Amino acid sequence: QVQLVESGGGLVQPGGSLRLSCAASGTIFSIYDMGWYRQAPGKQRELVATIRSTGSTNYADSVKGRFTISRDNAKNTVYLQMNSLKPEDTAVYYCNAKVVHEYWGQGTQVTVSS
């Protein structure tokens, strides 16, 4: 069984920064592909960024150049560094882990507002 716990969300002004963390337990973390997704009210859940077990990364076009996904296998943690935040980034951000099955965290709220 895999457990994922997100943290680091909050309220920031446009142009500000946040770093989200996702701590994983109950798994051999280093072999999992990890990702961040987000869902705004009334919207579909969308992929934000992924980082494979190999370390390769991919980003949604909407966040390229602003967000950075990384992982620390020694700490069983994946991060999402979010810079130059925009109001349209407001959403609940979810952590995802996958090898064969997919696992999800509970989400952390990010609100970008002046």
mmCIF file of C-alpha atoms in Angstrom, residues 6 10 13-14 22 25 37-38 52 59 68 70 78 80-81 84 104 112-113:
data_model
loop_
_atom_site.group_PDB
_atom_site.id
_atom_site.type_symbol
_atom_site.label_atom_id
_atom_site.label_comp_id
_atom_site.label_asym_id
_atom_site.label_seq_id
_atom_site.Cartn_x
_atom_site.Cartn_y
_atom_site.Cartn_z
ATOM 1 C CA GLU A 6 0.843 16.749 0.137
ATOM 2 C CA GLY A 10 -1.542 28.369 0.851
ATOM 3 C CA GLN A 13 -0.259 37.103 -4.300
ATOM 4 C CA PRO A 14 0.169 37.049 -8.075
ATOM 5 C CA CYS A 22 4.588 15.145 -1.388
ATOM 6 C CA SER A 25 5.382 5.925 2.486
ATOM 7 C CA TYR A 37 -2.024 17.318 -10.990
ATOM 8 C CA ARG A 38 -4.443 20.111 -10.198
ATOM 9 C CA ARG A 52 9.912 9.536 -13.961
ATOM 10 C CA TYR A 59 5.412 19.899 -17.947
ATOM 11 C CA THR A 68 9.916 22.840 -11.523
ATOM 12 C CA SER A 70 12.045 17.399 -8.541
ATOM 13 C CA VAL A 78 8.664 14.861 -4.626
ATOM 14 C CA LEU A 80 6.850 21.230 -7.051
ATOM 15 C CA GLN A 81 8.510 24.634 -7.017
ATOM 16 C CA SER A 84 5.538 33.608 -10.954
ATOM 17 C CA TRP A 104 -3.242 9.739 -5.074
ATOM 18 C CA VAL A 112 -3.429 32.923 -5.950
ATOM 19 C CA SER A 113 -5.241 36.184 -5.362
#
